[in-house]
């Protein structure tokens, strides 16, 4: 044994010589064997005094559970068995808000192939029933989420959501005690639209039964704080058109709150605020008390308009653009109008207009607010190109470069060129937008061009100065006008005489063109209703070969647009022109009147209608008459973006100065319009009705905008 001596003393000899025997001889070897539990054995006294319950006390009677009708419907649908209709609630009262004690028969209103509303007949008379049903149909999960892969469980969930939606909508319209029940109908077994008559989800029809209850009215209507506006109280209170006794419609509260805020902003209260409306419903009175707190914030007048970047757009220029003057009563609409006008310049990418107190109201006198204009300039340089084609003029390509603020404020320089089969041009244009006032434009234009048409050839240098009040896409004007000065030096040769090309003649022309347009149409590029009248007049002096002549070029044009239906618009145009004061030979060919082409009489070449020379080329005239009629039908193709336009045009040109109807040429055809956000793209195909020997049988015109 190598163990330590002390350890050896602790180990008995028997454990060494007979380990197993020694182990069995100890207390550790004694096994504890549990007796088998006896369920009938008496309990040990626990010290509790409660009686042990008898066996019968554990018996619980459970009533039979009624089947869930919704689940029953779902299971029956899945098994192809027609759904059992639910028992409907009794209608408590008339649904229109009047309770006269009379029974109100149920009627059904079908909103779609899948959805039907069942309701008291009087409910359809509550005044906004059509709006109510349209809104529900537009928001319904059953309709908006419908898909060919729908299953019955999805439809059941959507029907439940739609029932909740109906309840919420009824509350919006003042029916706070309404009850909505939903049931589902499917065809009889074997009559479904599935294979072998199986019932499929698409066969389900959902009926929502409405018991609207009494429609609540407004009780007390108060606007705390509005009395602080003093003499403005009455008109401001009248702008909030909800009175005690009116039927409740929560949407109307939102609209009237907006109207009140607008009225405050238009009455000088630049910083007015309204709190969230508080509508307290009292079911005992069938009424709701409405409170809308108002904080007017003081009355103000306009001060200065202050630009954040005066080198780009000066404060003075912005003040000229504004439709209000310093000292005018503050109007929020004036601020929004200025915002639109600045954005309309195309010079800014982002913009903020912030009223700032310059002086507080004192002793009943309004204060002053300046308008701080924060400007972020937009990219100012543009390279543009355009390609056009029509049968009379061939291909016409135009390119341009411009800087829209090279000479601040709003001083644009444009360089442009035209290359076409009949025309070439190079030119430069300076334009000052919003010159000395809103939408007034100063234009200086110089160009040189050559024209080679059947009617004449011309080599021209021209300069034009013009001031105009323009109508734009953003601000369409009822009245627009322009006046200008035009100086022209041109060498021109008209057609042929006796088969020989004539000599070029040099003309020096000075003109004072002016135009006035009165526009009562509803759109600048794509009108659908209304009318326009324009009058152009240009007194001119012409020198050629030592001779001087004076004459007046003028024309009157009217356009009318009449909607026949939501998709069909009939449009008509008439134009009469004249040149008086001199003979045709004293007028440069480029200054004469012509007809024919895409903006005139379609079906004929550009400027091809009127007197002709020996070779059949037009010579122009001193009078003009044109007429157009077309039907613009908006199809449902591409979301309604495509229109089909049949049309007929007529026109004549004569050497006499009085417009007439003799020798009229007629053209007819059909066009297609593709409507975009910036106007319709136009493609017209036309043919002459009474063609002359040299007229083409088909003419094609492609451009932007309606023909007229």
XYZ file of C-alpha atoms in Angstrom:
708
model
C 0.000 0.000 0.000
C 1.418 3.344 -1.030
C -1.291 5.429 0.605
C -0.520 7.949 3.276
C -0.380 6.475 6.769
C -3.098 8.705 8.160
C -5.424 7.794 5.310
C -4.786 4.123 5.883
C -5.867 4.442 9.484
C -9.261 5.746 8.342
C -9.930 2.752 6.079
C -11.040 -0.383 7.915
C -9.299 -3.607 7.015
C -12.620 -5.221 6.004
C -13.119 -2.577 3.311
C -9.814 -3.540 1.836
C -10.092 -7.297 2.035
C -13.842 -7.534 1.172
C -15.153 -4.263 -0.324
C -18.536 -5.633 -1.467
C -19.305 -7.178 1.862
C -18.271 -4.039 3.669
C -20.529 -1.914 1.457
C -23.613 -4.078 2.022
C -23.000 -3.999 5.740
C -23.462 -0.166 5.950
C -26.656 1.978 6.327
C -26.243 3.232 2.748
C -27.259 -0.172 1.544
C -30.689 0.049 3.060
C -33.250 0.669 0.227
C -36.433 2.681 0.817
C -39.387 1.054 -0.898
C -42.535 3.188 -1.115
C -45.806 1.537 -0.446
C -48.397 1.558 -3.252
C -50.802 4.525 -2.996
C -54.268 3.600 -1.732
C -56.953 5.956 -3.083
C -59.346 4.899 -0.331
C -56.923 5.575 2.494
C -58.033 8.298 4.944
C -56.477 11.722 4.586
C -54.025 12.962 7.119
C -55.476 15.672 9.293
C -54.410 18.931 7.610
C -55.891 21.273 10.139
C -58.443 22.687 7.640
C -62.078 22.861 8.697
C -63.646 22.890 5.172
C -65.844 19.952 4.224
C -64.529 17.748 1.457
C -66.816 18.152 -1.597
C -69.066 15.343 -2.617
C -68.628 13.779 -6.038
C -71.886 15.259 -7.351
C -70.595 18.765 -6.727
C -68.154 18.372 -9.639
C -70.898 17.883 -12.220
C -71.148 20.944 -14.629
C -73.985 21.309 -17.118
C -72.856 23.001 -20.385
C -75.534 24.462 -22.671
C -75.414 23.690 -26.366
C -73.490 26.389 -28.284
C -75.399 28.034 -31.089
C -73.536 27.722 -34.409
C -71.821 30.894 -35.656
C -73.932 32.005 -38.645
C -70.908 33.554 -40.344
C -68.911 30.322 -39.989
C -71.967 28.338 -41.030
C -72.223 30.480 -44.151
C -68.550 30.051 -44.897
C -68.705 26.264 -44.500
C -71.858 26.029 -46.571
C -70.243 28.044 -49.347
C -67.188 25.830 -49.314
C -69.409 22.762 -49.568
C -71.354 24.254 -52.448
C -74.546 24.600 -50.384
C -76.544 27.851 -50.671
C -75.942 30.059 -47.663
C -78.742 30.287 -45.162
C -79.956 33.885 -44.841
C -79.716 35.483 -41.417
C -82.714 36.810 -39.608
C -82.893 40.543 -40.201
C -83.340 43.106 -37.455
C -86.562 44.996 -37.209
C -86.273 48.563 -38.459
C -86.455 50.830 -35.456
C -87.502 54.032 -37.208
C -87.464 55.955 -40.427
C -83.986 56.320 -41.904
C -84.228 59.839 -43.227
C -84.002 61.366 -39.808
C -87.758 61.726 -39.277
C -89.616 59.402 -36.934
C -93.334 59.572 -37.629
C -94.137 56.156 -36.242
C -95.024 54.707 -39.643
C -93.577 51.464 -40.882
C -90.832 51.989 -43.422
C -90.587 49.263 -46.040
C -87.199 47.828 -46.923
C -85.898 48.479 -50.403
C -82.707 47.377 -52.096
C -80.120 49.496 -53.875
C -77.659 47.538 -55.988
C -74.232 49.191 -56.000
C -72.455 46.570 -58.111
C -72.801 42.967 -59.183
C -71.521 41.918 -55.763
C -72.902 44.519 -53.360
C -76.489 45.413 -52.490
C -77.725 47.714 -49.749
C -81.028 46.854 -48.067
C -82.478 49.816 -46.215
C -85.688 51.652 -45.348
C -87.140 53.511 -48.301
C -86.871 56.804 -46.443
C -83.108 56.368 -46.038
C -82.702 57.062 -49.754
C -84.304 60.459 -49.196
C -81.934 61.851 -46.574
C -80.303 64.254 -49.017
C -76.867 62.781 -49.582
C -77.798 59.200 -50.408
C -76.148 59.223 -53.832
C -72.935 60.650 -52.417
C -73.070 58.121 -49.575
C -73.432 55.096 -51.861
C -70.789 56.324 -54.300
C -68.288 56.776 -51.489
C -69.020 53.353 -50.053
C -68.653 51.666 -53.441
C -65.340 53.466 -53.961
C -63.971 52.429 -50.548
C -65.392 48.902 -50.326
C -62.793 46.176 -49.760
C -64.994 43.751 -51.666
C -64.748 45.931 -54.763
C -61.307 47.538 -54.485
C -59.491 44.307 -53.528
C -61.357 41.937 -55.840
C -59.113 39.507 -57.658
C -59.498 36.357 -59.704
C -57.662 34.430 -56.959
C -60.083 35.409 -54.182
C -61.240 32.660 -51.826
C -64.266 32.480 -49.556
C -62.316 33.252 -46.388
C -60.923 36.454 -47.912
C -64.368 37.529 -49.054
C -65.845 36.871 -45.614
C -63.178 39.071 -44.007
C -63.729 41.822 -46.559
C -67.468 41.712 -46.009
C -66.877 42.131 -42.280
C -64.597 45.116 -42.967
C -67.190 46.633 -45.283
C -69.870 46.301 -42.619
C -67.611 48.228 -40.228
C -66.965 50.780 -42.963
C -70.696 51.276 -43.440
C -71.146 51.860 -39.716
C -68.374 54.463 -39.720
C -69.806 56.190 -42.771
C -73.282 56.286 -41.270
C -71.809 58.055 -38.245
C -70.159 60.582 -40.570
C -73.624 61.429 -41.891
C -75.133 61.719 -38.425
C -76.616 58.223 -37.958
C -74.985 57.442 -34.622
C -77.456 54.711 -33.614
C -77.257 52.813 -36.892
C -77.123 49.034 -37.050
C -75.547 47.174 -39.985
C -75.980 43.465 -40.674
C -74.342 41.543 -43.474
C -75.468 38.369 -45.164
C -74.189 36.449 -48.140
C -76.117 34.790 -50.942
C -74.872 32.181 -53.391
C -76.677 30.287 -56.162
C -78.370 26.954 -55.458
C -76.164 23.894 -55.552
C -75.190 22.991 -59.091
C -75.930 26.423 -60.503
C -72.601 28.095 -59.746
C -70.255 29.431 -62.384
C -67.545 26.889 -61.606
C -66.887 23.590 -63.265
C -69.967 21.343 -63.291
C -71.984 24.101 -61.639
C -69.733 24.352 -58.595
C -70.096 27.472 -56.500
C -66.979 29.645 -56.665
C -66.068 32.861 -54.787
C -67.140 34.985 -57.726
C -70.729 33.761 -57.257
C -71.061 35.323 -53.811
C -73.367 38.307 -53.425
C -73.161 40.487 -50.330
C -76.222 42.193 -48.894
C -75.799 44.830 -46.201
C -78.966 45.584 -44.273
C -79.004 49.020 -42.689
C -81.172 50.181 -39.823
C -80.052 53.828 -39.805
C -81.954 54.935 -36.748
C -82.577 58.598 -36.086
C -80.349 61.109 -37.850
C -78.804 63.482 -35.328
C -78.862 67.263 -35.592
C -76.505 69.942 -34.378
C -77.381 71.273 -30.957
C -75.318 74.210 -29.722
C -72.826 75.569 -32.285
C -70.144 77.878 -30.863
C -66.967 79.480 -32.198
C -65.065 80.622 -29.098
C -62.655 83.459 -29.840
C -64.217 84.683 -33.060
C -65.856 87.582 -31.244
C -62.346 89.045 -30.854
C -62.526 90.074 -34.533
C -64.893 92.912 -33.629
C -66.640 94.372 -36.656
C -65.572 91.391 -38.758
C -67.505 88.993 -36.523
C -70.719 88.860 -38.555
C -69.213 88.099 -42.000
C -66.774 85.629 -40.470
C -69.524 83.835 -38.563
C -71.614 83.688 -41.722
C -68.731 82.001 -43.523
C -69.147 79.056 -41.121
C -72.491 77.844 -42.414
C -73.451 75.346 -39.719
C -76.390 76.291 -37.538
C -78.316 74.718 -34.679
C -80.893 72.287 -36.066
C -78.938 71.312 -39.180
C -78.432 67.593 -39.742
C -74.966 66.468 -38.693
C -72.496 65.618 -41.438
C -68.928 65.424 -40.203
C -67.450 66.091 -43.650
C -69.240 69.398 -43.635
C -67.466 70.393 -40.428
C -64.150 69.981 -42.236
C -65.345 72.018 -45.222
C -66.781 74.790 -43.080
C -63.606 74.961 -41.022
C -61.642 75.464 -44.229
C -64.118 78.130 -45.360
C -63.695 79.940 -42.047
C -59.901 79.807 -42.320
C -60.110 81.167 -45.872
C -62.424 83.963 -44.729
C -60.023 84.871 -41.925
C -57.095 84.895 -44.358
C -59.022 87.087 -46.801
C -60.037 89.578 -44.104
C -56.538 90.483 -42.955
C -55.917 87.872 -40.267
C -52.547 86.652 -41.504
C -51.814 84.436 -38.503
C -55.289 83.162 -37.623
C -55.596 79.614 -36.322
C -58.485 77.285 -35.644
C -58.429 74.413 -33.177
C -59.590 70.902 -33.868
C -63.416 70.841 -33.879
C -65.050 69.282 -30.828
C -68.333 67.438 -31.497
C -70.023 66.099 -28.361
C -72.798 63.601 -29.117
C -75.724 63.444 -26.688
C -77.743 60.286 -27.356
C -80.486 61.375 -24.999
C -81.237 64.380 -27.236
C -80.286 62.889 -30.616
C -78.037 65.928 -30.998
C -74.389 66.897 -31.116
C -72.914 70.095 -29.704
C -70.155 71.567 -31.890
C -67.372 73.850 -30.695
C -64.561 75.269 -32.849
C -62.094 77.580 -31.121
C -60.646 80.455 -33.158
C -57.474 82.463 -32.479
C -57.606 85.444 -34.896
C -54.101 86.696 -34.106
C -54.597 90.321 -35.132
C -55.429 92.102 -38.382
C -52.741 93.208 -40.871
C -51.999 95.023 -44.107
C -49.404 94.127 -46.734
C -45.941 95.598 -46.358
C -42.967 94.951 -48.638
C -42.147 91.871 -50.678
C -38.542 90.975 -49.831
C -36.444 88.663 -52.018
C -33.830 86.354 -50.538
C -31.771 86.696 -53.756
C -32.157 90.250 -55.085
C -29.487 89.747 -57.761
C -31.562 86.933 -59.234
C -35.114 88.265 -58.768
C -35.189 91.664 -57.108
C -37.678 92.701 -54.444
C -38.866 95.491 -56.737
C -39.586 93.014 -59.525
C -41.453 90.685 -57.179
C -43.534 93.614 -55.964
C -44.439 94.375 -59.602
C -45.495 90.773 -60.118
C -47.712 90.799 -57.030
C -51.388 91.589 -57.455
C -51.416 93.658 -54.258
C -49.834 96.958 -53.253
C -48.197 98.077 -50.035
C -50.975 99.089 -47.635
C -53.626 96.777 -49.077
C -55.497 94.604 -46.596
C -53.744 91.267 -46.215
C -55.262 88.497 -48.322
C -53.981 84.942 -48.278
C -55.139 84.550 -51.885
C -52.785 87.378 -52.846
C -49.867 85.473 -51.337
C -50.844 82.258 -53.149
C -51.273 84.159 -56.409
C -47.755 85.566 -56.021
C -46.461 82.055 -55.380
C -47.996 80.794 -58.621
C -46.669 83.782 -60.552
C -43.091 83.267 -59.347
C -43.254 79.542 -60.102
C -44.696 80.437 -63.505
C -41.492 82.266 -64.438
C -39.760 78.900 -64.692
C -36.743 80.388 -62.921
C -37.085 78.768 -59.488
C -36.960 75.140 -58.413
C -38.296 75.729 -54.908
C -39.993 78.637 -53.230
C -41.221 79.758 -49.816
C -43.412 82.759 -48.999
C -43.533 83.625 -45.321
C -45.547 86.485 -43.779
C -43.466 88.310 -41.151
C -44.721 90.927 -38.720
C -43.195 94.329 -39.435
C -45.423 96.178 -36.960
C -48.105 94.976 -34.574
C -51.731 96.196 -34.648
C -52.158 99.276 -32.442
C -55.328 100.936 -31.128
C -57.605 99.110 -33.518
C -55.412 99.859 -36.547
C -54.109 96.877 -38.541
C -50.447 95.971 -38.318
C -48.031 95.451 -41.216
C -46.677 92.143 -42.552
C -43.811 91.833 -44.997
C -43.663 88.812 -47.297
C -40.281 87.085 -47.221
C -39.662 85.217 -50.479
C -37.153 82.373 -50.270
C -35.842 81.424 -53.724
C -33.839 78.459 -54.991
C -32.872 79.061 -58.656
C -33.686 76.407 -61.234
C -31.421 75.423 -64.151
C -31.642 78.361 -66.547
C -30.160 77.091 -69.810
C -32.190 75.004 -72.227
C -31.459 73.373 -75.552
C -34.630 72.412 -77.387
C -35.591 70.876 -80.686
C -38.776 70.245 -82.635
C -39.633 68.386 -85.806
C -42.842 68.906 -87.760
C -44.278 67.744 -91.034
C -47.201 68.465 -93.260
C -47.812 67.729 -96.888
C -47.700 71.356 -98.018
C -44.551 72.482 -96.219
C -42.647 69.244 -95.924
C -40.265 68.682 -93.041
C -39.480 71.533 -90.667
C -36.812 71.173 -87.976
C -36.205 73.806 -85.318
C -33.451 74.019 -82.688
C -32.885 76.649 -80.026
C -30.665 77.583 -77.088
C -31.827 79.924 -74.392
C -30.820 81.408 -71.068
C -33.951 82.456 -69.229
C -32.336 84.960 -66.858
C -29.223 86.207 -68.619
C -30.322 89.787 -67.981
C -32.056 89.761 -64.552
C -34.827 89.986 -63.738
C -36.390 87.605 -66.270
C -34.365 88.806 -69.223
C -34.148 85.878 -71.635
C -31.864 85.488 -74.633
C -32.739 82.851 -77.211
C -30.804 81.830 -80.298
C -32.806 79.770 -82.750
C -32.574 78.237 -86.198
C -34.960 76.546 -88.618
C -34.016 74.083 -91.329
C -36.750 72.807 -93.585
C -37.546 71.849 -97.123
C -39.100 75.274 -97.771
C -37.652 77.533 -95.064
C -34.327 78.300 -93.411
C -33.882 80.835 -90.595
C -31.399 82.069 -88.011
C -32.386 84.566 -85.357
C -32.011 85.940 -81.869
C -34.728 86.951 -79.435
C -34.571 89.013 -76.272
C -37.615 88.759 -74.045
C -38.375 90.413 -70.712
C -41.224 88.611 -68.967
C -43.414 90.435 -66.439
C -42.119 93.718 -67.817
C -43.461 96.557 -65.680
C -46.346 94.413 -64.484
C -47.777 90.923 -64.352
C -47.858 88.994 -67.637
C -46.649 91.915 -69.731
C -43.911 90.916 -72.113
C -41.335 92.959 -74.022
C -39.885 91.170 -77.052
C -37.092 92.218 -79.406
C -36.578 89.830 -82.302
C -34.121 89.938 -85.215
C -33.789 87.226 -87.835
C -32.784 86.421 -91.380
C -34.571 83.782 -93.386
C -35.115 82.372 -96.828
C -38.432 80.984 -98.050
C -38.973 78.908 -101.168
C -42.639 78.088 -101.603
C -44.905 77.615 -104.570
C -46.430 81.031 -103.877
C -43.178 83.006 -103.665
C -39.490 83.057 -102.874
C -38.124 85.491 -100.302
C -34.835 86.487 -98.694
C -35.673 88.555 -95.650
C -34.059 90.432 -92.798
C -36.520 91.548 -90.150
C -36.605 93.242 -86.781
C -39.625 93.239 -84.466
C -40.298 95.033 -81.200
C -43.468 94.072 -79.376
C -45.214 94.665 -76.086
C -47.979 92.267 -75.170
C -50.208 91.085 -72.389
C -50.046 87.347 -72.761
C -52.360 84.524 -71.832
C -50.459 81.566 -70.406
C -51.256 78.002 -69.396
C -50.946 79.041 -65.750
C -52.845 82.330 -66.045
C -55.294 82.165 -68.933
C -56.563 85.688 -69.609
C -59.986 86.762 -70.760
C -58.364 89.742 -72.473
C -54.950 89.587 -74.148
C -53.370 92.112 -76.514
C -50.181 93.035 -78.329
C -48.802 96.108 -80.103
C -45.522 96.386 -81.937
C -43.231 97.772 -84.587
C -41.963 95.681 -87.474
C -39.229 96.625 -89.963
C -38.660 94.350 -92.949
C -36.174 94.340 -95.816
C -36.948 91.583 -98.284
C -36.152 90.459 -101.822
C -39.049 88.469 -103.218
C -40.048 86.793 -106.433
C -43.540 85.475 -107.041
C -44.234 82.368 -109.088
C -43.887 82.526 -112.834
C -45.345 84.574 -115.647
C -45.764 83.027 -119.089
C -43.636 80.117 -117.968
C -40.741 82.404 -117.054
C -39.389 83.134 -113.608
C -39.924 86.772 -112.720
C -37.263 89.098 -111.338
C -36.699 89.628 -107.646
C -38.087 92.824 -106.230
C -36.863 94.558 -103.104
C -39.405 95.734 -100.543
C -38.884 97.842 -97.448
C -41.860 97.522 -95.137
C -42.672 99.293 -91.885
C -45.683 98.011 -89.946
C -47.469 98.645 -86.662
C -49.153 95.295 -85.942
C -51.657 95.001 -83.126
C -53.963 92.264 -81.924
C -56.644 91.884 -79.290
C -58.037 88.532 -78.099
C -61.153 88.056 -75.998
C -61.169 84.524 -74.629
C -64.078 82.923 -72.784
C -62.992 79.327 -73.370
C -62.108 76.922 -70.573
C -58.627 75.910 -71.744
C -55.862 77.479 -73.777
C -54.669 74.399 -75.704
C -57.611 72.003 -75.464
C -60.876 73.929 -74.996
C -64.125 72.042 -74.493
C -66.571 74.916 -73.991
C -66.799 78.658 -74.531
C -65.620 80.939 -77.327
C -62.798 83.209 -78.515
C -62.700 86.246 -80.746
C -59.507 87.830 -82.062
C -58.965 90.941 -84.177
C -55.656 91.661 -85.899
C -54.795 94.911 -87.673
C -51.499 96.101 -89.148
C -51.199 99.467 -90.928
C -48.157 99.244 -93.215
C -45.989 101.370 -95.493
C -44.150 99.637 -98.326
C -41.386 100.999 -100.597
C -40.417 99.154 -103.759
C -38.757 100.425 -106.925
C -39.154 104.026 -105.805
C -42.895 103.644 -105.277
C -44.557 103.927 -101.898
C -47.861 102.382 -100.929
C -49.850 102.301 -97.719
C -52.411 99.694 -96.807
C -54.092 97.963 -93.876
C -53.874 94.226 -93.297
C -56.545 92.923 -90.915
C -58.591 89.885 -90.053
C -61.281 88.810 -87.627
C -61.527 85.257 -86.297
C -64.082 83.579 -84.058
C -64.021 80.133 -82.451
C -66.792 78.328 -80.597
C -66.715 75.159 -78.482
C -69.859 73.327 -77.381
C -69.916 70.108 -75.314
C -72.632 67.728 -76.506
C -71.899 65.027 -73.929
C -69.143 64.107 -71.516
C -67.107 62.711 -74.413
C -68.161 64.774 -77.416
C -67.289 68.406 -78.162
C -68.324 70.197 -81.351
C -65.959 73.003 -82.383
C -66.357 75.601 -85.109
C -64.221 78.388 -86.559
C -64.718 81.266 -88.984
C -62.124 83.772 -90.216
C -62.381 86.760 -92.533
C -59.385 88.771 -93.690
C -58.806 91.783 -95.921
C -56.110 94.111 -97.244
C -57.349 97.568 -98.158
C -55.659 100.699 -99.494
C -53.644 99.480 -102.473
C -53.577 96.990 -105.340
C -52.265 93.448 -105.162
C -49.145 94.251 -107.190
C -47.977 96.830 -104.626
C -48.013 94.319 -101.788
C -45.015 92.074 -101.203
C -45.989 88.418 -101.796
C -45.077 87.533 -98.204
C -47.566 90.155 -96.909
C -50.567 88.885 -98.913
C -53.327 86.602 -97.670
C -53.223 82.844 -98.255
C -55.283 79.802 -97.263
C -54.627 76.077 -97.065
C -52.723 73.855 -94.651
C -52.995 72.381 -91.175
C -54.169 75.559 -89.445
C -56.387 76.669 -92.313
C -58.105 74.350 -94.805
C -56.889 70.800 -94.330
C -56.689 68.614 -97.408
C -54.741 71.254 -99.336
C -51.099 72.221 -99.358
C -49.813 75.147 -97.326
C -50.971 78.453 -98.925
C -52.278 76.579 -101.992
C -55.831 77.981 -102.064
C -56.598 81.128 -104.054
C -55.590 82.799 -107.323
C -52.869 80.982 -109.274
C -50.276 81.860 -111.894
C -49.683 80.134 -115.236
C -48.084 77.117 -113.589
C -50.768 76.714 -110.958
C -48.775 78.302 -108.148
C -50.707 80.496 -105.684
C -50.225 84.254 -105.913
C -52.086 85.250 -102.742
C -54.896 87.757 -102.508
C -56.442 90.681 -100.678
C -59.358 88.871 -99.055
C -59.796 85.593 -97.249
C -62.681 83.509 -95.892
C -62.214 80.304 -93.892
C -64.561 77.933 -92.054
C -63.937 74.800 -89.992
C -66.174 72.346 -88.173
C -65.066 69.286 -86.238
C -66.388 66.789 -83.690
C -63.918 65.867 -80.963
C -64.886 62.499 -79.500
C -62.989 61.314 -76.434
C -62.700 57.524 -76.587
C -62.038 55.253 -73.640
C -58.748 54.078 -75.129
C -55.593 54.450 -73.009
C -57.579 55.764 -70.089
C -59.424 58.298 -72.231
C -56.245 59.810 -73.684
C -57.250 59.158 -77.304
C -59.749 61.283 -79.228
C -61.105 60.729 -82.723
C -61.854 63.928 -84.648
C -63.750 63.963 -87.969
C -63.667 67.413 -89.574
C -64.574 69.496 -92.608
C -62.885 72.760 -93.646
C -63.593 75.346 -96.326
C -61.788 78.428 -97.573
C -61.254 80.867 -100.394
C -58.874 83.712 -101.298
C -59.610 86.452 -103.826
C -57.918 89.524 -105.310
C -60.862 91.669 -104.280
C -60.578 93.279 -100.833
C -64.050 92.168 -99.704
C -64.222 88.628 -98.253
C -66.688 86.417 -100.104
C -67.835 82.833 -100.556
C -67.119 82.251 -104.258
C -64.596 79.673 -105.496
C -64.695 77.911 -102.134
C -62.415 74.888 -101.684
C -63.518 72.129 -99.313
C -61.506 69.545 -97.434
C -62.487 66.764 -95.043
C -60.788 64.097 -93.024
C -60.261 62.473 -89.683
C -57.729 63.061 -86.962
C -56.382 61.479 -83.807
C -55.515 63.381 -80.643
C -53.332 62.024 -77.855
C -54.048 64.117 -74.773
C -51.105 64.967 -72.516
C -50.617 67.254 -69.525
C -49.245 69.976 -71.826
C -51.891 69.709 -74.532
C -52.993 67.263 -77.227
C -50.665 65.840 -79.867
C -52.452 66.097 -83.216
C -52.299 63.908 -86.317
C -54.763 64.774 -89.103
C -55.371 62.942 -92.371
C -57.370 64.951 -94.927
C -58.418 64.980 -98.567
C -59.803 67.741 -100.817
C -63.502 67.367 -101.617
C -63.370 69.439 -104.824
C -59.714 69.115 -105.811
C -58.050 71.020 -108.609
C -55.865 69.198 -111.127
C -52.612 69.698 -109.199
C -53.947 69.047 -105.691
C -52.700 65.968 -103.850
C -55.341 63.467 -102.849
C -54.060 62.970 -99.285
C -52.545 65.477 -96.868
C -51.034 64.691 -93.452
C -50.542 67.171 -90.590
C -48.681 66.578 -87.309
C -48.444 69.198 -84.565
C -49.098 70.069 -80.912
C -52.476 71.450 -79.871
C -55.892 71.385 -81.465
C -56.276 72.706 -85.003
C -58.147 75.659 -83.497
